[in-house]
XYZ file of C-alpha atoms in Angstrom:
299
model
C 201.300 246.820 211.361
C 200.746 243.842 209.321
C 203.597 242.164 210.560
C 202.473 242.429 213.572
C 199.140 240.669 213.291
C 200.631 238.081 211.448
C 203.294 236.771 214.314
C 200.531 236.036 216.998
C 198.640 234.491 214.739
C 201.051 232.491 212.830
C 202.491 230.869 216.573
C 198.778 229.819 216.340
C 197.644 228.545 212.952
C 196.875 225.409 213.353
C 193.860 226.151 215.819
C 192.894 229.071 213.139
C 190.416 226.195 211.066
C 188.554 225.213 214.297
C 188.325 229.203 215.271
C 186.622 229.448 211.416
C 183.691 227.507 212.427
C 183.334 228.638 215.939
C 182.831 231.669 214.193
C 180.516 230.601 211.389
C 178.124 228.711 214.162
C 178.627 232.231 216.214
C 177.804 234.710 213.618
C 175.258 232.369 211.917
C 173.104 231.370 215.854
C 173.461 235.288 216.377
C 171.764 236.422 213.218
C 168.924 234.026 213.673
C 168.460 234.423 217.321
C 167.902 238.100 217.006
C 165.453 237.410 213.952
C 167.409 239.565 211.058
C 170.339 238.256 209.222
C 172.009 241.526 208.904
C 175.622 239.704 209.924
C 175.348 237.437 206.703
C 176.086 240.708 204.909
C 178.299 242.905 207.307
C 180.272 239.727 208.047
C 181.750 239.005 204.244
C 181.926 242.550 203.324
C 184.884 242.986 206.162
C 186.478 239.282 204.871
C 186.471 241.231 201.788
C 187.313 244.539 202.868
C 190.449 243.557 204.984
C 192.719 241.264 202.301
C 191.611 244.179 199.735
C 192.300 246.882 201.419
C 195.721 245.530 202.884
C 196.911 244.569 199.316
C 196.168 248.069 197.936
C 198.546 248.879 200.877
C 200.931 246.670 200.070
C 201.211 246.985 196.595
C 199.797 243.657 196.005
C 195.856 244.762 194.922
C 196.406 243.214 190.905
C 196.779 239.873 192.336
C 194.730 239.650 195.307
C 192.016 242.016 194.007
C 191.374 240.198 190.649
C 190.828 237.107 192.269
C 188.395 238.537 194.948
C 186.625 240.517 191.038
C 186.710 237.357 189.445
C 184.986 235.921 192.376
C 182.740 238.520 193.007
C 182.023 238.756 189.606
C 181.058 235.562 188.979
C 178.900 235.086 192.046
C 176.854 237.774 190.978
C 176.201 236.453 187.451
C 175.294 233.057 189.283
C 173.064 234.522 191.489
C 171.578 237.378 189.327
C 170.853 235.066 186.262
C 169.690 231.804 188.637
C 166.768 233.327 189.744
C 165.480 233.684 185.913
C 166.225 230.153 185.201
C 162.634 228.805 186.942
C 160.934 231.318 185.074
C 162.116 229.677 181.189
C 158.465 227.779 181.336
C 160.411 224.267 181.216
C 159.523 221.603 182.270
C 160.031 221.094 186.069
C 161.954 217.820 186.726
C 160.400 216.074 190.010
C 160.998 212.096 189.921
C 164.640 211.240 188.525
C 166.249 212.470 191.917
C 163.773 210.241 194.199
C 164.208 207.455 192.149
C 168.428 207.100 192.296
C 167.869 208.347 195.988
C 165.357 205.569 196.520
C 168.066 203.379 195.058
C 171.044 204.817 196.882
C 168.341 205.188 200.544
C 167.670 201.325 200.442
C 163.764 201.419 199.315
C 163.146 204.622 200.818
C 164.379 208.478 200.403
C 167.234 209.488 202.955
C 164.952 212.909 203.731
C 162.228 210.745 204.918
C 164.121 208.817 206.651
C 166.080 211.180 208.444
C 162.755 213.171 209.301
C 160.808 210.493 210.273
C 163.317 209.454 212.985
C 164.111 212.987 214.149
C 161.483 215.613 212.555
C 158.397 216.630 215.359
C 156.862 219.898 213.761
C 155.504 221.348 217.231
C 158.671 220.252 218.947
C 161.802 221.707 217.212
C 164.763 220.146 218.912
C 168.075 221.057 218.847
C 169.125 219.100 215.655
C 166.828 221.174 213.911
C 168.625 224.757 215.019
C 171.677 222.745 214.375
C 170.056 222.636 210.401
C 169.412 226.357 210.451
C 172.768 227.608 211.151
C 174.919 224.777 208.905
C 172.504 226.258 206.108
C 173.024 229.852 206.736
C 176.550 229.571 207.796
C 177.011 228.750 204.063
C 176.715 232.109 203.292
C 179.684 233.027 205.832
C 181.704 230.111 205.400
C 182.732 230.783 201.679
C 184.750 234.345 202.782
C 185.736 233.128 205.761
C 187.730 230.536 204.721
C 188.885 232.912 201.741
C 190.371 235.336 204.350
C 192.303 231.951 206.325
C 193.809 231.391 202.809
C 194.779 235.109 201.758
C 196.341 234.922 205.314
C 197.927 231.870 205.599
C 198.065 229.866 202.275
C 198.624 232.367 199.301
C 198.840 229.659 196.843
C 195.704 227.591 197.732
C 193.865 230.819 197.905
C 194.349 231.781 194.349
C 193.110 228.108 193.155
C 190.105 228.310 195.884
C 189.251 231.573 194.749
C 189.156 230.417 191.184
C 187.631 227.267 191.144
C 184.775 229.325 193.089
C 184.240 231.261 190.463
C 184.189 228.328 188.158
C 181.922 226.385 190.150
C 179.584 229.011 189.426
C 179.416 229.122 186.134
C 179.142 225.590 185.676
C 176.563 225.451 188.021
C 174.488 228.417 186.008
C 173.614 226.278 182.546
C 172.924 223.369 184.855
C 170.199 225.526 186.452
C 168.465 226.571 183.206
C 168.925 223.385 181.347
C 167.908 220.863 184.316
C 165.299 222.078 186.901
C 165.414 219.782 189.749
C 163.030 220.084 192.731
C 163.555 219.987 195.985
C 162.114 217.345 198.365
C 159.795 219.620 200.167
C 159.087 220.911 196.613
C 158.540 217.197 195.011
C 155.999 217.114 198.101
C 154.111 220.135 197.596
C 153.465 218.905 194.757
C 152.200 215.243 195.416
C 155.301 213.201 194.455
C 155.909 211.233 197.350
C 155.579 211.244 201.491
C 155.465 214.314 202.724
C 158.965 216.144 203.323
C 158.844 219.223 205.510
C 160.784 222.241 204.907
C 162.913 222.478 207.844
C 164.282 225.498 207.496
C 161.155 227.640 207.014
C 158.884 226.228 209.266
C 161.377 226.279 212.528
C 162.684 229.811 211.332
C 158.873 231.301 211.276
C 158.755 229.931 214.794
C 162.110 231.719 215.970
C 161.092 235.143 213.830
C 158.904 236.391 210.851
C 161.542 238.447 209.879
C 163.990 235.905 209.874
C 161.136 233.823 207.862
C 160.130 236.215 205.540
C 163.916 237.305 204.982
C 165.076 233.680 204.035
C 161.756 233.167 201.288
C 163.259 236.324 199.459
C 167.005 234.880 199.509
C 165.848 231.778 198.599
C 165.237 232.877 194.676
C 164.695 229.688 192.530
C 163.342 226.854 194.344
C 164.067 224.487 191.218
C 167.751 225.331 191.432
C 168.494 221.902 193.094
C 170.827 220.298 191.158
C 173.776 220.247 191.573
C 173.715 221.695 195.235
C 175.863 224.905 195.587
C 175.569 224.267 199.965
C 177.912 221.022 199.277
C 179.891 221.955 196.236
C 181.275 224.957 198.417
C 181.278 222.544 201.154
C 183.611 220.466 199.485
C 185.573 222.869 197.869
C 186.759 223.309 202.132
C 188.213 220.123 202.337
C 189.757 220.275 198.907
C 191.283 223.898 200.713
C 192.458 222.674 203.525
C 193.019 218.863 203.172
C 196.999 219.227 202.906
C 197.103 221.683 205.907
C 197.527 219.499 208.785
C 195.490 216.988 210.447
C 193.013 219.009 212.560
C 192.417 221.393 209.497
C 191.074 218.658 207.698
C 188.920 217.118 210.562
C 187.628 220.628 210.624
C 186.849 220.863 207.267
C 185.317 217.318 206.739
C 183.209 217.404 209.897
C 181.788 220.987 208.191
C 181.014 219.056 205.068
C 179.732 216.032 206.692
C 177.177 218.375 208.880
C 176.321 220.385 205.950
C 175.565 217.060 204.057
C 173.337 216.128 206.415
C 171.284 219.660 207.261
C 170.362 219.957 203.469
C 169.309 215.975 203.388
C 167.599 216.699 206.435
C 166.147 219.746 206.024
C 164.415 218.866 202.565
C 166.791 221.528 200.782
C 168.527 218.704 198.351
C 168.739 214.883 197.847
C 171.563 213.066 198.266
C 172.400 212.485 194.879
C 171.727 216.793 194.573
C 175.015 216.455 197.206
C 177.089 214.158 195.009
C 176.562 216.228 192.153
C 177.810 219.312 194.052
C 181.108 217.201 195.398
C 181.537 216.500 191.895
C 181.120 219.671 191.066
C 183.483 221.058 193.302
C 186.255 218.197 192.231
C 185.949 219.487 188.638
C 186.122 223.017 189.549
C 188.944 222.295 191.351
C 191.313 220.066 188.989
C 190.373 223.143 186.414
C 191.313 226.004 188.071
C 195.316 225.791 187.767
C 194.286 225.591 183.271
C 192.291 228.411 183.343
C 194.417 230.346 185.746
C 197.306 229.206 183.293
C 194.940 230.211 180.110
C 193.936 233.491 181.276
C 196.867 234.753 183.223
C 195.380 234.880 186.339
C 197.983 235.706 189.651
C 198.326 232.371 191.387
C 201.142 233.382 193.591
């Protein structure tokens, strides 16, 4: 049976990447258009369920499943243990990220300059929807691109799937030891023009649900640096740079739009986005050592 969803879809591959973020914008404009993201959860737990439950078929569950636990497992350490970092009583750091993005925006912050040109509270337009679903197709685009790999590129799923997990981690001290706000934090609070929140204010106008469901995701709002939207982001291209041409203009047009929605959107600085490429580069060059080191499948 396996075999025979493979052949159709191997004559195929090469439009597979572009069909990834069809589907991400898809899933992603369907769960906020009918106001309850219910398909960010049903949507990984079947990119999850399939590869797992065809290895344990096959024979082949140590490999695949201990990279999807080591994944897992990690994510939920990250997540689980982030949302306690804003509550250490440290110090909240608000100016070092405007001033090297004053630096690096020419005089002024790329957030306010990007909102200023496009940004009409009363008026969302359709760059602003475009913000919304590059931000929540985040959530979706991490698995989805997992499953293209189990599928298609066994080796680069095994170092993806690692240096995922490592990304994490890495990410988790950074978090406790460093909190960064946000623009539209650093606003609330009086440092500098105002920055909307993009992502709040238009999703309150498209459903309280929606609106209400994204302030309890959102955890830590001093969890800003480095930025776990781009580091993931990245970690695409890194995936799927060596797998043909239109792969990687898939992948880099993903990163460049996410780049911009969380500039945009007042979710991260720009120098919040560097620090989650470099992120993602370290986790990346790492993963084949600790693979190595800890005898993790790779093949």
């Amino acid at each position: 049976m396996l075999q025979s969803i493979r052949v159709p879809l191997l004559a195929n591959r090469r439009w597979l990447p572009a069909l990834v973020c069809l589907l991400v914008l898809f899933v992603s404009t369907a769960s906020v258009a009918i106001g309850h993201p219910f398909a960010l959860g049903v949507i990984p737990m079947l990119l999850i369920g399939v590869p797992v439950g065809v290895a344990f078929r096959r024979g082949d569950i140590d490999r695949v499943g201990r990279l999807y636990f080591v994944h897992l497992a990690a994510l939920l350490v990250f997540v689980v243990l982030r949302d306690a970092a804003d509550e250490t009583g440290q110090r909240v750091f608000i100016h070092y990220p405007q001033i090297v993005d004053r630096w690096l925006g020419l005089g002024e912050l790329p957030t306010v300059r990007l909102q200023t040109a496009w940004y009409a509270r009363e008026q969302p337009a359709w760059h602003d929807y475009l913000m919304l679903i590059a931000y929540a197709g985040h959530f979706l685009s991490i698995w989805i691109v997992a499953f293209y790999l189990w599928l298609f590129r066994v080796a680069t799923f095994a170092t993806y799937m690692v240096a995922s997990a490592i990304s994490y981690l890495i990410a988790l001290p950074i978090h406790f030891a460093l909190p960064t706000a946000p623009p539209w934090f650093a606003s609330h609070q009086g440092a500098g023009k105002p920055v909307a929140r993009v992502l709040f204010e238009v999703g309150r106008g498209i459903s309280p649900v929606a609106y209400d469901t994204g302030m309890q995701l959102s955890g830590n709002d001093v969890a800003a640096v480095p930025s776990l939207h781009m580091a993931v982001a990245w970690m695409i291209v890194l995936s799927l740079w060596r797998h043909g041409l239109l792969s990687r203009a898939v992948a880099v047009l993903y990163a460049a739009t996410m780049l911009w929605s969380i500039i945009y959107g007042g979710e991260h600085y720009l120098v919040d986005a560097v620090a989650g490429m470099l992120l993602a580069q370290l986790a990346w060059m790492l993963a084949p050592i600790v693979a190595w080191r800890t005898r993790m499948p790779t093949v």
